[in-house]
GROMACS .gro file of N, CA and C in nm:
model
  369
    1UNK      N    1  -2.778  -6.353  -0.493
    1UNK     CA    2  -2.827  -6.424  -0.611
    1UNK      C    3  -2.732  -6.401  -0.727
    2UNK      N    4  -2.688  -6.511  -0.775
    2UNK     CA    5  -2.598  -6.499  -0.926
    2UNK      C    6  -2.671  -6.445  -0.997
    3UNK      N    7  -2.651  -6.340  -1.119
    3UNK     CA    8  -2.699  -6.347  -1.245
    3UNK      C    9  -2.558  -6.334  -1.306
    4UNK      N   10  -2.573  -6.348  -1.470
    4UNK     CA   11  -2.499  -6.356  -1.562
    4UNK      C   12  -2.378  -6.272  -1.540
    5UNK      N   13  -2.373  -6.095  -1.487
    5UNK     CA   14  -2.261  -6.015  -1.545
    5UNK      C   15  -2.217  -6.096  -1.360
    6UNK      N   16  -2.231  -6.185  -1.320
    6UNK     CA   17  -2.164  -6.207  -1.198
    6UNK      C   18  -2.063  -6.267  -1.232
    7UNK      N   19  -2.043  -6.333  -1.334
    7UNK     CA   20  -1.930  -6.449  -1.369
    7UNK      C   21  -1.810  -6.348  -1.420
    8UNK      N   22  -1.706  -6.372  -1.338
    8UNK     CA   23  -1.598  -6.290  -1.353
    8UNK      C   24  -1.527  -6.382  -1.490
    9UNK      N   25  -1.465  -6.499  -1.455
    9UNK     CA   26  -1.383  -6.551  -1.588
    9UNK      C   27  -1.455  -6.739  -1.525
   10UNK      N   28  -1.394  -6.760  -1.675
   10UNK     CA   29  -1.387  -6.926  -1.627
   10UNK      C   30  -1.217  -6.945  -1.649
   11UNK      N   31  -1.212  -7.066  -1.640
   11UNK     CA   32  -1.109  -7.145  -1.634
   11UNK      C   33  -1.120  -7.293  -1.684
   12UNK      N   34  -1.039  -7.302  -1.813
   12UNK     CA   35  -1.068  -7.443  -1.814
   12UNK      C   36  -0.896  -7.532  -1.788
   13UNK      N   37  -0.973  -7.620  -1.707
   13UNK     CA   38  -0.825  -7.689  -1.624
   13UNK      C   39  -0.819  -7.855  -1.728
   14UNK      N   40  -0.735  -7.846  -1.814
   14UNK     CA   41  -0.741  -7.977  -1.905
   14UNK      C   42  -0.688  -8.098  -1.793
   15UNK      N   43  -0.595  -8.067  -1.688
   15UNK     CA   44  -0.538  -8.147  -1.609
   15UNK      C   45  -0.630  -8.206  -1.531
   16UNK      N   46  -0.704  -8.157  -1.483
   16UNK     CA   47  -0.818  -8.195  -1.415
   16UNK      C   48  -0.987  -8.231  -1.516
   17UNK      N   49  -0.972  -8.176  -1.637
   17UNK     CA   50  -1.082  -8.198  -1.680
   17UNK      C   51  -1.193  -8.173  -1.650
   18UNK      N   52  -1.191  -8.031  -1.576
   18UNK     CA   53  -1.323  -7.935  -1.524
   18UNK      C   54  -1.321  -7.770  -1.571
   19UNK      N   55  -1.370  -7.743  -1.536
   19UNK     CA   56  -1.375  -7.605  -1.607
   19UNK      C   57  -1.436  -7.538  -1.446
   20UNK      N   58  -1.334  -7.443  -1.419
   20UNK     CA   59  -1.379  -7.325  -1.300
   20UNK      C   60  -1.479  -7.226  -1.289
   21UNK      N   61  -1.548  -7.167  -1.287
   21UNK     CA   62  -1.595  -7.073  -1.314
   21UNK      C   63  -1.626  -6.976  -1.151
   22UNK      N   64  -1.509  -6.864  -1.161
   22UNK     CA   65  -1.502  -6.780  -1.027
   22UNK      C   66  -1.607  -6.648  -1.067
   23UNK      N   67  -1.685  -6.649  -0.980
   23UNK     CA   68  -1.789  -6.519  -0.961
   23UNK      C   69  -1.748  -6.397  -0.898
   24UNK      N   70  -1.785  -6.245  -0.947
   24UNK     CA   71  -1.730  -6.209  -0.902
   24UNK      C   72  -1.795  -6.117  -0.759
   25UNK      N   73  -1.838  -6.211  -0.647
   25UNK     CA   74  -1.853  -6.226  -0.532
   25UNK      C   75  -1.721  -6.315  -0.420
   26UNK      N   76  -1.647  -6.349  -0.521
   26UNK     CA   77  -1.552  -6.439  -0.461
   26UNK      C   78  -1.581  -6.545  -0.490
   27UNK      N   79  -1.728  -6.633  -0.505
   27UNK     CA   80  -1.773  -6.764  -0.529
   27UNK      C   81  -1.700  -6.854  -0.679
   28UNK      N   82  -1.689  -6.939  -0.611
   28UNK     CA   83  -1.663  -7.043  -0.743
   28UNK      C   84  -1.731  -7.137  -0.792
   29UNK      N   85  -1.723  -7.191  -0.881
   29UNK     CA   86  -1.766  -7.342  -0.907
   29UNK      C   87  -1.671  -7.447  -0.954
   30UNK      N   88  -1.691  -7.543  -0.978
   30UNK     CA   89  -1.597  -7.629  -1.055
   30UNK      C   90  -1.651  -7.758  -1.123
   31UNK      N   91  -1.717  -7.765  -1.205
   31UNK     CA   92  -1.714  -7.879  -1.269
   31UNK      C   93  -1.669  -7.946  -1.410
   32UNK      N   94  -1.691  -8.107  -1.396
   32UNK     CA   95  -1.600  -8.207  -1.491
   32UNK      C   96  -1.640  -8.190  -1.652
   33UNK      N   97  -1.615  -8.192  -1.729
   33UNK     CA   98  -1.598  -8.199  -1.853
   33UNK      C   99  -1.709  -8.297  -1.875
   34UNK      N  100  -1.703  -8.394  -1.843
   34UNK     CA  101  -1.798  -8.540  -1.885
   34UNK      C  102  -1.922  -8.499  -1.813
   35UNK      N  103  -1.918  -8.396  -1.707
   35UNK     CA  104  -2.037  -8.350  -1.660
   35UNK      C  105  -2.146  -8.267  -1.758
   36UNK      N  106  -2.068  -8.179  -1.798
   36UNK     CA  107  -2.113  -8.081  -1.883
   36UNK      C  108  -2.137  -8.093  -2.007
   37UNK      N  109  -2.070  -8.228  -2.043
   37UNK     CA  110  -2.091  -8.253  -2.212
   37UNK      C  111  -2.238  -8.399  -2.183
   38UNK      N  112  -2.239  -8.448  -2.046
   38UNK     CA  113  -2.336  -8.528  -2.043
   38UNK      C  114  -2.470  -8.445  -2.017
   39UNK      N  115  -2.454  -8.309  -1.995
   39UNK     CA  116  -2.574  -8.276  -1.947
   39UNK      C  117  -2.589  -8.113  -2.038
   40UNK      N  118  -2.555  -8.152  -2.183
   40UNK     CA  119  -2.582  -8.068  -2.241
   40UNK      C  120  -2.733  -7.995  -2.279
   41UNK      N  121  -2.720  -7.871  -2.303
   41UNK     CA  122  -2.909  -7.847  -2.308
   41UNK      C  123  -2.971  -7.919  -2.409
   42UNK      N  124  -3.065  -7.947  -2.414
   42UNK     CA  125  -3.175  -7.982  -2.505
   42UNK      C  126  -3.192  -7.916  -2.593
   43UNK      N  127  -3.199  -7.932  -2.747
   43UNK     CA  128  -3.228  -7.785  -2.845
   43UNK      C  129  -3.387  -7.768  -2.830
   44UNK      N  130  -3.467  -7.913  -2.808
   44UNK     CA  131  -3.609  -7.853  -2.801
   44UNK      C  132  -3.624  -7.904  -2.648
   45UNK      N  133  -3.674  -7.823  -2.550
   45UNK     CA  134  -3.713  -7.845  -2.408
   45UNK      C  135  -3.825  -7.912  -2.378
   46UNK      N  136  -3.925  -7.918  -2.486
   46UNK     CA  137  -4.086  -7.967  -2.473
   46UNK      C  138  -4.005  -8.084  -2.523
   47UNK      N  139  -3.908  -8.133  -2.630
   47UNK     CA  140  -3.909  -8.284  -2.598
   47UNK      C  141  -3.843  -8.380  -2.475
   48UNK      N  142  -3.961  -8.506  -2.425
   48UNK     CA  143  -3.957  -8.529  -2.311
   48UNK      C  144  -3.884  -8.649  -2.334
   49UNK      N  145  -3.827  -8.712  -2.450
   49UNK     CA  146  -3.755  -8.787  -2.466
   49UNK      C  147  -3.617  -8.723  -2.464
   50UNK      N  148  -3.546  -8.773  -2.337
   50UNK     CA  149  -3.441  -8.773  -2.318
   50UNK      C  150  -3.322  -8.885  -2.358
   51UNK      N  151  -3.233  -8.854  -2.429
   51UNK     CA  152  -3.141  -8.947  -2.499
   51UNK      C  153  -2.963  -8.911  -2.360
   52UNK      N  154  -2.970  -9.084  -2.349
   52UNK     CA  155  -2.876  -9.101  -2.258
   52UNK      C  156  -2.723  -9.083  -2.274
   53UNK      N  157  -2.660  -8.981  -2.278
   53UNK     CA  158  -2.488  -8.990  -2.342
   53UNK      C  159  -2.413  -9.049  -2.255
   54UNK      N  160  -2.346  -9.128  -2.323
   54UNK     CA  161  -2.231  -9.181  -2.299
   54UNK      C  162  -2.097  -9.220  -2.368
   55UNK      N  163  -1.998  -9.283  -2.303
   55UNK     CA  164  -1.860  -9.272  -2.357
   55UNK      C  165  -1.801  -9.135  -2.369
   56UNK      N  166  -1.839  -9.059  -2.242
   56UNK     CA  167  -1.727  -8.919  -2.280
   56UNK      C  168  -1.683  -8.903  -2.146
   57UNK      N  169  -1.601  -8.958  -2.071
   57UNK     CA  170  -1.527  -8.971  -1.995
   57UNK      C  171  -1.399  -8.917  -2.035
   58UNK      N  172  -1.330  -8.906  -2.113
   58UNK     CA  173  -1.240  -8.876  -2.176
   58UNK      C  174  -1.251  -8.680  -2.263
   59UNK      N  175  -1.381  -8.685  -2.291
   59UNK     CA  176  -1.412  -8.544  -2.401
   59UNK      C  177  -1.314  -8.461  -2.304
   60UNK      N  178  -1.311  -8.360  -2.373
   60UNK     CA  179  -1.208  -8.216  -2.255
   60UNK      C  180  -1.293  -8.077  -2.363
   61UNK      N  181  -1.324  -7.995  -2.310
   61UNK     CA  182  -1.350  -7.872  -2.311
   61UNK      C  183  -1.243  -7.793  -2.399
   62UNK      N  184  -1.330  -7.763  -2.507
   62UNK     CA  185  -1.170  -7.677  -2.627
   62UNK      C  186  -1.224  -7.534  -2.595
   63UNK      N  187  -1.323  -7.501  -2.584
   63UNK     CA  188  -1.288  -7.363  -2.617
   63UNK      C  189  -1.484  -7.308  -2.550
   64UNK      N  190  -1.434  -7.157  -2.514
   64UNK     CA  191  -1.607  -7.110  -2.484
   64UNK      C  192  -1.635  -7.003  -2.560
   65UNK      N  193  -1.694  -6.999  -2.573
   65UNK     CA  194  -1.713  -6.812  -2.677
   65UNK      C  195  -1.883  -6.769  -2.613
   66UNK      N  196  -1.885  -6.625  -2.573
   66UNK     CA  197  -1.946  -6.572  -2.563
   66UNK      C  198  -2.031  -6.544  -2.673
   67UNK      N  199  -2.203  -6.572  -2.618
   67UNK     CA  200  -2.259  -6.569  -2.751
   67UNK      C  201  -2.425  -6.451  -2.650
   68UNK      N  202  -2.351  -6.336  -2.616
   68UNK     CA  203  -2.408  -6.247  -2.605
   68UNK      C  204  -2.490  -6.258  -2.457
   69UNK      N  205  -2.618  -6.239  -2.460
   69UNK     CA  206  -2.755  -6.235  -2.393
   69UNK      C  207  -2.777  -6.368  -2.399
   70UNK      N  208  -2.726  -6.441  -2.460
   70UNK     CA  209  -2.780  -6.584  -2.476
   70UNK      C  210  -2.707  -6.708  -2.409
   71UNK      N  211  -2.578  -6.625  -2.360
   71UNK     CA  212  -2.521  -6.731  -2.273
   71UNK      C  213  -2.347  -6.768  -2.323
   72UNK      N  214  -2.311  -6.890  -2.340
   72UNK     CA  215  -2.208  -6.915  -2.371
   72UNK      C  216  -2.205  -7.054  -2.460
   73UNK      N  217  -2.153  -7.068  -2.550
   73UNK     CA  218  -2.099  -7.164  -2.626
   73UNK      C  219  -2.026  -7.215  -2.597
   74UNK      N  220  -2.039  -7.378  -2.528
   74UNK     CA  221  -1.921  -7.448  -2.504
   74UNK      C  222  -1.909  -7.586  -2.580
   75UNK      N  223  -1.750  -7.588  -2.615
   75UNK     CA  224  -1.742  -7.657  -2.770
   75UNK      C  225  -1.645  -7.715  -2.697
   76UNK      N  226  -1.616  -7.853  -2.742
   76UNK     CA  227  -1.599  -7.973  -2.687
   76UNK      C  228  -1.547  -8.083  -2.801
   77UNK      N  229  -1.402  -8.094  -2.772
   77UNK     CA  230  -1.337  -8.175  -2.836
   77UNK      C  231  -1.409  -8.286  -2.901
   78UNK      N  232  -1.529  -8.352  -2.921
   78UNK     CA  233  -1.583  -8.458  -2.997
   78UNK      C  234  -1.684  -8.415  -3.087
   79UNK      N  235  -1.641  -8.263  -3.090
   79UNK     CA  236  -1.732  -8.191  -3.241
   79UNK      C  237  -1.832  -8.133  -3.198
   80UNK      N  238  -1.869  -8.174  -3.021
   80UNK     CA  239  -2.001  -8.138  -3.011
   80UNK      C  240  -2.009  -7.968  -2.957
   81UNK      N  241  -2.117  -7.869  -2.994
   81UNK     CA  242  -2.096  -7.761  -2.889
   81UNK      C  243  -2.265  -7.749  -2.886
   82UNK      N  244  -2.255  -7.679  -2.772
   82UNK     CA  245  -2.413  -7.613  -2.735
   82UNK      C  246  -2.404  -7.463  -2.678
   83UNK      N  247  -2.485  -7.412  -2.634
   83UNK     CA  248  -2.511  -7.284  -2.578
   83UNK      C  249  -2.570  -7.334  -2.442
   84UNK      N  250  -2.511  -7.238  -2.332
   84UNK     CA  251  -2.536  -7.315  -2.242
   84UNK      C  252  -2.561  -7.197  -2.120
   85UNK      N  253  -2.673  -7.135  -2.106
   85UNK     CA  254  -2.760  -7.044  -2.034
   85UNK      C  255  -2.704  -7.026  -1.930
   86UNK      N  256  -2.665  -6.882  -1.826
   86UNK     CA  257  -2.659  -6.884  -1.745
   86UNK      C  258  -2.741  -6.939  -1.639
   87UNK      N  259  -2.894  -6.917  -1.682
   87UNK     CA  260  -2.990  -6.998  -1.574
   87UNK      C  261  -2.976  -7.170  -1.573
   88UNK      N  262  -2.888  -7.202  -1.675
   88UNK     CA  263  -2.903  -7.366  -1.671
   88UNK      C  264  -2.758  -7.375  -1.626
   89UNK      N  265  -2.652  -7.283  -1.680
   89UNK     CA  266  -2.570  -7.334  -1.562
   89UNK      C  267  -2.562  -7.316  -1.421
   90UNK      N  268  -2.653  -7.229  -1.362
   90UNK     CA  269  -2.667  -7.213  -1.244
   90UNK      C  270  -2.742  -7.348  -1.188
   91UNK      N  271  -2.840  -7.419  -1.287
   91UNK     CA  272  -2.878  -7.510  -1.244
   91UNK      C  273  -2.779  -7.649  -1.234
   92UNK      N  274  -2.708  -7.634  -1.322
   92UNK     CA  275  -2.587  -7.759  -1.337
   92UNK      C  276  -2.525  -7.742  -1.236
   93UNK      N  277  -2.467  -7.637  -1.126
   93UNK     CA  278  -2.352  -7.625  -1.057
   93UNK      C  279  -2.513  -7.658  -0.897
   94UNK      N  280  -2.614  -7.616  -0.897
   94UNK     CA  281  -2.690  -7.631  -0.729
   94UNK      C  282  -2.697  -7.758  -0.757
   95UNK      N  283  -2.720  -7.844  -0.881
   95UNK     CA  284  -2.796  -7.981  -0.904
   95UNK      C  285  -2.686  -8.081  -0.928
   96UNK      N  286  -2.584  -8.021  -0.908
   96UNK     CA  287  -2.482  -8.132  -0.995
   96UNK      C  288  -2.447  -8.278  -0.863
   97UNK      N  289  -2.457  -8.266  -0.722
   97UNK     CA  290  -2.464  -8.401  -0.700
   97UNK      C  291  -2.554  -8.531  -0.729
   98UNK      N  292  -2.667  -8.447  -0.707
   98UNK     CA  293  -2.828  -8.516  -0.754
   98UNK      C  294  -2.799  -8.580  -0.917
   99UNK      N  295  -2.779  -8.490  -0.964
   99UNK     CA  296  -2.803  -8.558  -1.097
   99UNK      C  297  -2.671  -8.601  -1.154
  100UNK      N  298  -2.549  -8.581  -1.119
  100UNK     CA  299  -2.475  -8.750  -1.161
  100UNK      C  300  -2.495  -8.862  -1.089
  101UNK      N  301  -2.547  -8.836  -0.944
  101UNK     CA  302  -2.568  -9.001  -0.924
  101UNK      C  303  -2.703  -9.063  -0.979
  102UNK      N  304  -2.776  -9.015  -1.030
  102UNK     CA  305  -2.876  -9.038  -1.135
  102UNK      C  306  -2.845  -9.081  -1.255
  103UNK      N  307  -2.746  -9.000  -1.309
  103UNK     CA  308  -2.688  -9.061  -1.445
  103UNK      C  309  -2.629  -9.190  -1.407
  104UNK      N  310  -2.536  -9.193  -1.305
  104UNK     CA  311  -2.476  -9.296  -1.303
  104UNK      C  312  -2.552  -9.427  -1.281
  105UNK      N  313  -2.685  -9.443  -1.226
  105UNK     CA  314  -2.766  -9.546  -1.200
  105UNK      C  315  -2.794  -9.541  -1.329
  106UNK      N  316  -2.875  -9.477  -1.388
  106UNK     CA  317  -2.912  -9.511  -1.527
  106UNK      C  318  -2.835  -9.557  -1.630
  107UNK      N  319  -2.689  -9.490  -1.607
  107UNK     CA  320  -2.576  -9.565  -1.714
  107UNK      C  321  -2.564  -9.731  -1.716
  108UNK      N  322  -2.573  -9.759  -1.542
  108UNK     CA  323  -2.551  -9.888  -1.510
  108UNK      C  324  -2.667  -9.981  -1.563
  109UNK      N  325  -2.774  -9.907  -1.525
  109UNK     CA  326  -2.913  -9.978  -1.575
  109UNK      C  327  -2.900  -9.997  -1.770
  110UNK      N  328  -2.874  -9.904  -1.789
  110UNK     CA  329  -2.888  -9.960  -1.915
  110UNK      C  330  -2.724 -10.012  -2.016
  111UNK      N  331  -2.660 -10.042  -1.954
  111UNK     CA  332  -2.571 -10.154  -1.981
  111UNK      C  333  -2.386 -10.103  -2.041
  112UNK      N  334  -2.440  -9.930  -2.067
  112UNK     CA  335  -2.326  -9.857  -2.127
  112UNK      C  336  -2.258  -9.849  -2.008
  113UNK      N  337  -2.121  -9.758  -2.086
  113UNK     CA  338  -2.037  -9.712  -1.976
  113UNK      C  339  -1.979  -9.592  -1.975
  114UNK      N  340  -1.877  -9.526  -1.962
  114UNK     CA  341  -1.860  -9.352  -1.938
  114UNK      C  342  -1.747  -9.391  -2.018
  115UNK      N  343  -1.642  -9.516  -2.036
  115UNK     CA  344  -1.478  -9.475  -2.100
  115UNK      C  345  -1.516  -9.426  -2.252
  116UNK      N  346  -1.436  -9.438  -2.296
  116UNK     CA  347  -1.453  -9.379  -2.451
  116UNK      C  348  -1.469  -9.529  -2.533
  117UNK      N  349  -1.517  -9.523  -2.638
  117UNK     CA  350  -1.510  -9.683  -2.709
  117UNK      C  351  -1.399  -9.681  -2.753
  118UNK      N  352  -1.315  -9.601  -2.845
  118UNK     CA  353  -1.189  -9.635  -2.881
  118UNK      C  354  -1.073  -9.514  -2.782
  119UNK      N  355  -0.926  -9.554  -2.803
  119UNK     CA  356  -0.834  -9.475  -2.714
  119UNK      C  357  -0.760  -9.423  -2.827
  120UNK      N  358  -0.775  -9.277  -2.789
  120UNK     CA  359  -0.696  -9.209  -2.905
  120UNK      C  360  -0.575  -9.182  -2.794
  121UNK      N  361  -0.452  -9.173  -2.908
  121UNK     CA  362  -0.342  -9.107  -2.829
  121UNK      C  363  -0.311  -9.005  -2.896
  122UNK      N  364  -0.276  -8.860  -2.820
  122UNK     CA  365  -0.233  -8.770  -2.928
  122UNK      C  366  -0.058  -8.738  -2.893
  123UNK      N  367   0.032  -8.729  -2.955
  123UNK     CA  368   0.126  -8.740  -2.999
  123UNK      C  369   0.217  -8.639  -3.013
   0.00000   0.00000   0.00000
């Protein structure tokens, strides 16, 4: 069973646009940037209105900071950051096929799309 002091380091891979995270059992994980910024936590959990993100196909992962007992702060090139629980990332990495092809039906259903609306180039 993972708990928290199991996570040896992460890794964030900008080339790939995922972020690693090796346990230190040997286990890994690996997921996408657009994963993790689409399936950020909720600040209130009792609300059951869920708001659909999109256009971050593009976001990339800037930076994580340890924010104690409480998990990790992951901050994300489009301003956005959250705290993001070891128990919920354990749930993001068992759940993560299930629930992007869920997002992705729902993206389609409701008419958005994952690219970014405008193309920045950086220079």
């Amino acid at each position: 069973m993972l708990n928290p002091m199991n996570i040896k380091k992460f890794i964030i891979c900008n080339n790939e646009k995922s972020l690693t995270i090796n346990f230190v059992n040997g286990e890994t994980a690996c997921l996408p940037f657009e994963y993790l910024r689409v399936f950020t936590p909720q600040l209130n959990n009792a609300a059951k209105q869920k708001t659909l993100v999109t256009h971050k196909k593009s976001v990339a992962l800037s930076a994580i900071e340890n924010v104690g007992k409480h998990g990790y702060r992951f901050i994300f090139d489009d301003q956005h950051n959250a705290i993001y629980t070891f128990e919920y990332l354990t749930l993001l990495i068992k759940e993560h096929k299930q629930r992007w092809q869920k997002y992705l039906e729902e993206l389609k259903a409701s008419g958005h799309s994952r690219e970014a609306m405008i193309n920045i180039t950086q220079l």
